Short mmCIF file of N, CA, C and O in Angstrom, two decimals:
data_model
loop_
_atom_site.label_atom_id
_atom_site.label_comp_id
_atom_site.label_asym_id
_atom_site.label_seq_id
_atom_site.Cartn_x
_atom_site.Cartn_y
_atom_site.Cartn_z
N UNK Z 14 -3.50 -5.04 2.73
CA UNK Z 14 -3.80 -4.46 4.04
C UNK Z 14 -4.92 -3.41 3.90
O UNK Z 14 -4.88 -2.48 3.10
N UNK Z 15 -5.91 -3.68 4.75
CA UNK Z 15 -7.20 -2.54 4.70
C UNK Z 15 -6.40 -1.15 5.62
O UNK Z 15 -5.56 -1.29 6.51
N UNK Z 16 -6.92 0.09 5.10
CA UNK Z 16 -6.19 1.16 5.66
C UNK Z 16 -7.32 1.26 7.08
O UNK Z 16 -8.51 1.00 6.96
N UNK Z 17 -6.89 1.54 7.96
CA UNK Z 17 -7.59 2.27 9.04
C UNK Z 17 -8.23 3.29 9.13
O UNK Z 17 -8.64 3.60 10.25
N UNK Z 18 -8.43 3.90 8.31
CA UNK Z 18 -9.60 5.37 7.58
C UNK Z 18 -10.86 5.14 6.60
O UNK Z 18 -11.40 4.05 6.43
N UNK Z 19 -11.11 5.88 6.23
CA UNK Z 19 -11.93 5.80 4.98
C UNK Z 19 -11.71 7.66 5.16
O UNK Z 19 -11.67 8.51 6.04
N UNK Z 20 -11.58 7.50 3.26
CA UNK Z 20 -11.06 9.07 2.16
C UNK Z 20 -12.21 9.26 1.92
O UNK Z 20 -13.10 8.49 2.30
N UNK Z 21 -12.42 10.37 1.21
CA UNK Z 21 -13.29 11.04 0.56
C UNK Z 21 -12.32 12.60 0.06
O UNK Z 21 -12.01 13.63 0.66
N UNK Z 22 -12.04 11.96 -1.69
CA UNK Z 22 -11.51 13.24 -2.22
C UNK Z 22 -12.48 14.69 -2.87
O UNK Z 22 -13.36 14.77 -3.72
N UNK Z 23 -11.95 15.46 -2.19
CA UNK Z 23 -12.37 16.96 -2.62
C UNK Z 23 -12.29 17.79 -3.98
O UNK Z 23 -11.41 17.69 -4.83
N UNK Z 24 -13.11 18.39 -4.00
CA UNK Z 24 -12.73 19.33 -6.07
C UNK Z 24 -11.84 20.30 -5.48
O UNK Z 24 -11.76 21.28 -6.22
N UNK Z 25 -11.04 20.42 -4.27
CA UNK Z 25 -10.23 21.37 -4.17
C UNK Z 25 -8.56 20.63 -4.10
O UNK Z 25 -7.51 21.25 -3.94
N UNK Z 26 -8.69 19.42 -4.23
CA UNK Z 26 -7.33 18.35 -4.05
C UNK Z 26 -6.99 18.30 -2.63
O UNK Z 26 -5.82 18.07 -2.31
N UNK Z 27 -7.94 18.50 -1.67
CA UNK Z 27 -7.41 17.69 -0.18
C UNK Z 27 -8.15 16.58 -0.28
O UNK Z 27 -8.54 16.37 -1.43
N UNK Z 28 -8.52 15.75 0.58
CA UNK Z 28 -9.22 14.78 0.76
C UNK Z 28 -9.72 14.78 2.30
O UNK Z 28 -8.99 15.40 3.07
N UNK Z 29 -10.67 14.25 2.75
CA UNK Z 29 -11.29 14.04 3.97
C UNK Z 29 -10.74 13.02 4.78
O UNK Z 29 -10.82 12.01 4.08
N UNK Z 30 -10.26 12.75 5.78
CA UNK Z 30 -9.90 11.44 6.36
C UNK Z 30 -10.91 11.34 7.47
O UNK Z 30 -11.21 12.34 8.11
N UNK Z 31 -11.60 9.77 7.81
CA UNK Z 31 -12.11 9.68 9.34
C UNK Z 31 -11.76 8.54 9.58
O UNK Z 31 -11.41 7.61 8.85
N UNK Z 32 -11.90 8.69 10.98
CA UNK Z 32 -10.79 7.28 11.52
C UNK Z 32 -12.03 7.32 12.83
O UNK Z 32 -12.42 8.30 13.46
N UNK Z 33 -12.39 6.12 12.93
CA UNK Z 33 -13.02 5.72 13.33
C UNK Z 33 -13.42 5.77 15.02
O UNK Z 33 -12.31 5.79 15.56
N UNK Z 34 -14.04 5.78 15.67
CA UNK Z 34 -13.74 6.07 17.33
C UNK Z 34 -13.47 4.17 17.66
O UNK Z 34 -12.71 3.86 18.57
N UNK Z 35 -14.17 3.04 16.82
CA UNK Z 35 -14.16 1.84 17.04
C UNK Z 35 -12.80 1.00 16.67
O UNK Z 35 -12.48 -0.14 17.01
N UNK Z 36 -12.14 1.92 15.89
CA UNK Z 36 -11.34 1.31 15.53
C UNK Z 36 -9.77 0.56 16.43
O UNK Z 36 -9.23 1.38 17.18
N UNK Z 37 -9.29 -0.46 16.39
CA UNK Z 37 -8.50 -1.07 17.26
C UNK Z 37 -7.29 0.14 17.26
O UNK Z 37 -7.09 0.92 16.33
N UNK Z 38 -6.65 0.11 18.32
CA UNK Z 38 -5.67 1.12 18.64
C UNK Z 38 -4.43 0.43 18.10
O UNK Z 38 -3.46 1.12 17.79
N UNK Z 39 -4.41 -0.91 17.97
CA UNK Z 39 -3.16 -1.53 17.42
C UNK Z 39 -3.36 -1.62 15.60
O UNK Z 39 -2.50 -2.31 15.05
N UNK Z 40 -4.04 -1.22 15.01
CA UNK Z 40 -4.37 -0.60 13.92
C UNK Z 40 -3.93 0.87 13.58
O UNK Z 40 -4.05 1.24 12.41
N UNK Z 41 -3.43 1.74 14.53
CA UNK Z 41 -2.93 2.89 14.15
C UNK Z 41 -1.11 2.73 14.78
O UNK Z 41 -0.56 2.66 15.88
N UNK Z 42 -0.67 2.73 13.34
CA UNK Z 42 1.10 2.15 13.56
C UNK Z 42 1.99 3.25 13.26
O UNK Z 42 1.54 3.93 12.34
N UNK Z 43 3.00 3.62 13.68
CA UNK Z 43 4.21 4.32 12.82
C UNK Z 43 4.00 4.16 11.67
O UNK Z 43 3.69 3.14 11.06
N UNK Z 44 4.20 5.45 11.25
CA UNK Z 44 4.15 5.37 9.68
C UNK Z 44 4.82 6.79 9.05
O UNK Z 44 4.75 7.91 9.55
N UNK Z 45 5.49 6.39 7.77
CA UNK Z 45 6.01 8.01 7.04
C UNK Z 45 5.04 7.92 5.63
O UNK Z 45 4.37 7.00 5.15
N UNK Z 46 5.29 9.35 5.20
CA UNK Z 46 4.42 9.50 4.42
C UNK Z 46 5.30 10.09 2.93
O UNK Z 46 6.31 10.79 3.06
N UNK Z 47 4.92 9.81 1.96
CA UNK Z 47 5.79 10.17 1.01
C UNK Z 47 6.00 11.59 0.38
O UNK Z 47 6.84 12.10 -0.36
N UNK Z 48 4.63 12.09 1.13
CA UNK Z 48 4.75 13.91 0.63
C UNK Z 48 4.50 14.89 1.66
O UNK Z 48 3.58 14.71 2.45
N UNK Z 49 5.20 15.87 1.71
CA UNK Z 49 4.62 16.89 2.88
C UNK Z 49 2.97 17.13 2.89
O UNK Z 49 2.22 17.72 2.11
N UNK Z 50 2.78 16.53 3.91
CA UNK Z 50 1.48 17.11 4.25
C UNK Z 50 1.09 18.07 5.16
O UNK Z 50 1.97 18.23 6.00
N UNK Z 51 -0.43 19.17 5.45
CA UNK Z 51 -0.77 20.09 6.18
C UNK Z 51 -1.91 19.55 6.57
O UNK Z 51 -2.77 19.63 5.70
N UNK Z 52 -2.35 18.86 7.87
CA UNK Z 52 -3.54 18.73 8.37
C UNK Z 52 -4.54 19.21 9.10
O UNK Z 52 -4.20 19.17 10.29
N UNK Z 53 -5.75 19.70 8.95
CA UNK Z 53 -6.03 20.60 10.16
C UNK Z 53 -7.21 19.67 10.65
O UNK Z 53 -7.46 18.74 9.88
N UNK Z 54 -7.99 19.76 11.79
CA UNK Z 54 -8.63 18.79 12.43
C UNK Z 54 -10.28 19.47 12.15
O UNK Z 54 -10.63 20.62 12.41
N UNK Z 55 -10.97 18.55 11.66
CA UNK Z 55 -12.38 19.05 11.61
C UNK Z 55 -13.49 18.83 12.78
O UNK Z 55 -14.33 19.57 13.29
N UNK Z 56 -13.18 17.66 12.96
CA UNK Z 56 -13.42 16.94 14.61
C UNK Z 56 -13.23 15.90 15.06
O UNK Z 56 -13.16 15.01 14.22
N UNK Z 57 -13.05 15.50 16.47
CA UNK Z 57 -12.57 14.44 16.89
C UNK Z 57 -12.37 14.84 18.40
O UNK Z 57 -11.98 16.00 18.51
N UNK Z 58 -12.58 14.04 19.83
CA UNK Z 58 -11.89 14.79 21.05
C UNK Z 58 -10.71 13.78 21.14
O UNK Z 58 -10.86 12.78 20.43
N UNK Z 59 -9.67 13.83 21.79
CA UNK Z 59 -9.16 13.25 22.82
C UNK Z 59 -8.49 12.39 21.42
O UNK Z 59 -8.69 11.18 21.47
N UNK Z 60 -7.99 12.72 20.63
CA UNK Z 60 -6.81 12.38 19.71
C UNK Z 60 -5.83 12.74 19.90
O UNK Z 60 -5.70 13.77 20.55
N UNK Z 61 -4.79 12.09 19.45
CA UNK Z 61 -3.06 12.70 19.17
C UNK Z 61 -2.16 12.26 18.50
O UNK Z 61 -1.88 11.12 18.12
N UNK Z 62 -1.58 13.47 18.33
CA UNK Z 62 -0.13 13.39 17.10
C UNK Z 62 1.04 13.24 17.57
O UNK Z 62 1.48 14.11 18.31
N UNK Z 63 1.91 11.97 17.23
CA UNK Z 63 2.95 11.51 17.81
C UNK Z 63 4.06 12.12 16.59
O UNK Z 63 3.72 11.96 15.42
N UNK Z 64 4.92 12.56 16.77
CA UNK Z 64 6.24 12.97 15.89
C UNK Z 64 7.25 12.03 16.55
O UNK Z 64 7.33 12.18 17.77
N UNK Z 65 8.17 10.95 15.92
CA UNK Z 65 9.18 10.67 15.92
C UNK Z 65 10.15 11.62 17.15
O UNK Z 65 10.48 12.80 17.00
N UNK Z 66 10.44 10.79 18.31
CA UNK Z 66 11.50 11.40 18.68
C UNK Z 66 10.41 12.30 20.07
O UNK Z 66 10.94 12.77 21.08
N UNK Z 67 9.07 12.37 19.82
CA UNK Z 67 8.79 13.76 20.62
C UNK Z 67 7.39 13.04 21.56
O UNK Z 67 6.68 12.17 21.05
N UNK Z 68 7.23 13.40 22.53
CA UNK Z 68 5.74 13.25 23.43
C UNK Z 68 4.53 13.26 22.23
O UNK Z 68 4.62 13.81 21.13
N UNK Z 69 3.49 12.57 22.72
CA UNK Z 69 2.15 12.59 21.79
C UNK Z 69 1.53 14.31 22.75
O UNK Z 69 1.92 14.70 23.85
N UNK Z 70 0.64 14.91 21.93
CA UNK Z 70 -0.17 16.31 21.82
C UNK Z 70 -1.04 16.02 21.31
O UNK Z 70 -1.07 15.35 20.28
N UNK Z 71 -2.35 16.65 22.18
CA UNK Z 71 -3.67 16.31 21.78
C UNK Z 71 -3.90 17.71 20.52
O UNK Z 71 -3.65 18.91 20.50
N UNK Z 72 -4.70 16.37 19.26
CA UNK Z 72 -5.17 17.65 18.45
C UNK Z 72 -5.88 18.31 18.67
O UNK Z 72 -6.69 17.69 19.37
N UNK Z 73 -6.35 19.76 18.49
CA UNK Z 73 -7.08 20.41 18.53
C UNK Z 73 -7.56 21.22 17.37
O UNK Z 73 -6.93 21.62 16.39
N UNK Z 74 -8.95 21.37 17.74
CA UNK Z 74 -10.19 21.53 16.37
C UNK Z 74 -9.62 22.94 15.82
O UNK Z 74 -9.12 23.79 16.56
N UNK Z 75 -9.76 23.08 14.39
CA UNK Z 75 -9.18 24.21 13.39
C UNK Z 75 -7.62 23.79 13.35
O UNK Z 75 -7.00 23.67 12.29
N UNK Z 76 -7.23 23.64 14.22
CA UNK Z 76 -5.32 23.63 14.20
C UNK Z 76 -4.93 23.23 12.99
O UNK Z 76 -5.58 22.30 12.50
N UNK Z 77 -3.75 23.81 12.17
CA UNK Z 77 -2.85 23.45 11.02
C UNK Z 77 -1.94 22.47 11.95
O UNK Z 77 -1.95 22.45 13.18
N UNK Z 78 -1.18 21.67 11.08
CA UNK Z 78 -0.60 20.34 11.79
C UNK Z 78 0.55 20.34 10.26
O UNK Z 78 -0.02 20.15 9.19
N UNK Z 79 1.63 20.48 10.25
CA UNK Z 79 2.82 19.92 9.12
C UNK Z 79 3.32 18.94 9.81
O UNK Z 79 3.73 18.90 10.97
N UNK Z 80 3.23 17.89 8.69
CA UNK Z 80 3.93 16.48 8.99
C UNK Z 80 4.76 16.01 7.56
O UNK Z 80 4.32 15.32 6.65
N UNK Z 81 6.14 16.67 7.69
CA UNK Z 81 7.04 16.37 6.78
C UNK Z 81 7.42 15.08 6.38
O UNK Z 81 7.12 14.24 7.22
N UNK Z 82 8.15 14.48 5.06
CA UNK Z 82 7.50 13.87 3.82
C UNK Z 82 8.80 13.13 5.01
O UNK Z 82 9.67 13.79 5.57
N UNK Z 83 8.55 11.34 5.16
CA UNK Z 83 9.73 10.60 5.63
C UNK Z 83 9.93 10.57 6.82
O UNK Z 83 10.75 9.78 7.29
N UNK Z 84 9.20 11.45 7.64
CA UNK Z 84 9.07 11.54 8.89
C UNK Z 84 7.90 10.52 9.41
O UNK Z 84 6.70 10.43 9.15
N UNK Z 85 8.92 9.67 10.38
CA UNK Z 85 7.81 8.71 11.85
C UNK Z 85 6.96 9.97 12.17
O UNK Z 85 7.03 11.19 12.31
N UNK Z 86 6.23 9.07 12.17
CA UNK Z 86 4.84 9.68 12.68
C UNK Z 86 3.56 8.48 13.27
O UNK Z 86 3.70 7.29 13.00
N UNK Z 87 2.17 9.05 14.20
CA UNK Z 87 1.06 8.35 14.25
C UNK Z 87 0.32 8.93 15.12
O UNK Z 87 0.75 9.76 15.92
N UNK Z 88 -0.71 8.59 15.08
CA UNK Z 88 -2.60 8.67 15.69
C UNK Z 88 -2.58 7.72 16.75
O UNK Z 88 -2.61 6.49 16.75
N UNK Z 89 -2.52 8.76 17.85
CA UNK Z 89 -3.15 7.33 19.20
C UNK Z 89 -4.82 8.35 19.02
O UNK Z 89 -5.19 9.50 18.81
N UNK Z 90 -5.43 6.89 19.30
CA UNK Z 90 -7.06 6.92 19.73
C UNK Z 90 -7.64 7.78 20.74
O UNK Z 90 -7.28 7.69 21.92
N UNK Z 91 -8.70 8.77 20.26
CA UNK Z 91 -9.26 9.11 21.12
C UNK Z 91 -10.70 8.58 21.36
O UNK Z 91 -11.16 7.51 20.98
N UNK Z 92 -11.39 9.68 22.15
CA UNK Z 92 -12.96 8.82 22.08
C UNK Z 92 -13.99 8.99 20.92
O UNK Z 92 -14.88 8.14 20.85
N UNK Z 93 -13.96 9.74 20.24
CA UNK Z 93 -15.33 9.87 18.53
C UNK Z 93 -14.42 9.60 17.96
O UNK Z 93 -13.30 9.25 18.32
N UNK Z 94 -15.06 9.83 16.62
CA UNK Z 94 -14.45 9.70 15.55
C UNK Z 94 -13.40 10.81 15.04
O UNK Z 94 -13.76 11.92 15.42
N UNK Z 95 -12.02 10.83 14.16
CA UNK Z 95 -11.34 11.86 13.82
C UNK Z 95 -11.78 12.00 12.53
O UNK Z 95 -12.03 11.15 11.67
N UNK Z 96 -11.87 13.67 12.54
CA UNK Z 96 -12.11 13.73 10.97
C UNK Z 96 -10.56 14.99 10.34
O UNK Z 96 -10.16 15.84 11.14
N UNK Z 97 -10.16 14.92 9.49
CA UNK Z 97 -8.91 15.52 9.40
C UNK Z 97 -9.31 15.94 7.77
O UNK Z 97 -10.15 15.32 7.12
N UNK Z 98 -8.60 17.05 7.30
CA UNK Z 98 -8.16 17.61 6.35
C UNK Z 98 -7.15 17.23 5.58
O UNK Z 98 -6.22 18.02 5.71
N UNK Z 99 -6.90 16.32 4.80
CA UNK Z 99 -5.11 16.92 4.31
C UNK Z 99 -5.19 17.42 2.69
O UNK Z 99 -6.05 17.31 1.82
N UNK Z 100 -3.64 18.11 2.75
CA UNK Z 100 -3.36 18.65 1.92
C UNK Z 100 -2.06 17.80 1.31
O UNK Z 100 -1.29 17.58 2.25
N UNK Z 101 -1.71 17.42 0.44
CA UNK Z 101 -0.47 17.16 0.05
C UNK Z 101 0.70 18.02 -0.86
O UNK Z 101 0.34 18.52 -1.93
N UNK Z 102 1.90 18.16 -0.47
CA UNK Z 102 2.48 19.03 -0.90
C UNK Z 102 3.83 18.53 -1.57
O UNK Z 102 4.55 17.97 -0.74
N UNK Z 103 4.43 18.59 -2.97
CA UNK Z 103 5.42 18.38 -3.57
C UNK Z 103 5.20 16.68 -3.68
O UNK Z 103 4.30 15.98 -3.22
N UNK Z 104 6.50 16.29 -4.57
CA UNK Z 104 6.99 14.94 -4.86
C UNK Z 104 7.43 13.76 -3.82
O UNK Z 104 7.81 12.67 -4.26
#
C-alpha cells in the first residue's frame, strides 16, 4: 500500500509530513498509530482532526495536537496542501 504523504526525516528526530491538497479523500482512513505522537501544523487551510468517538476540528497553524498511541484517529481534506510536524514518543 502507497502511504498518502510523503516524509522527510529531520537531524532533530521529528519528521515532516505533507499530504497533498490532490490527494483522494477516500485515501485518508481511520487509523491508530503505534506511538504517542505530538503534532503541530506548519501549513495547510481547511484541514481536520478526527479523534475516535468525537466531531472533526479544524487544524490550526502553530497548534500542538497529542494523538495517543492505539487511538482511532484521521485527516479529512482540506483545500492546499498539509504540512505537519511529528514527534514520536515512547514504545
Amino acid at each position: 500500500m502507497v502511504e498518502p504523504y510523503v516524509d522527510r526525516f529531520e537531524e532533530d528526530g521529528s519528521r515532516i509530513r505533507t499530504f497533498s491538497s490532490d490527494i483522494d479523500s477516500d485515501e485518508l482512513i481511520w487509523h491508530r498509530d503505534k506511538k504517542d505522537r505530538e503534532i503541530t501544523i506548519l501549513s495547510g487551510v481547511g484541514w481536520k482532526l478526527q479523534m475516535e468517538d468525537k466531531l472533526p476540528k479544524e487544524l490550526e497553524l502553530g497548534k500542538l495536537y497529542d494523538i495517543p498511541k492505539e487511538e482511532y484517529h484521521r485527516i479529512i481534506k482540506g483545500k492546499d496542501n498539509l504540512v505537519i510536524r511529528i514527534w514520536e514518543n515512547g514504545e
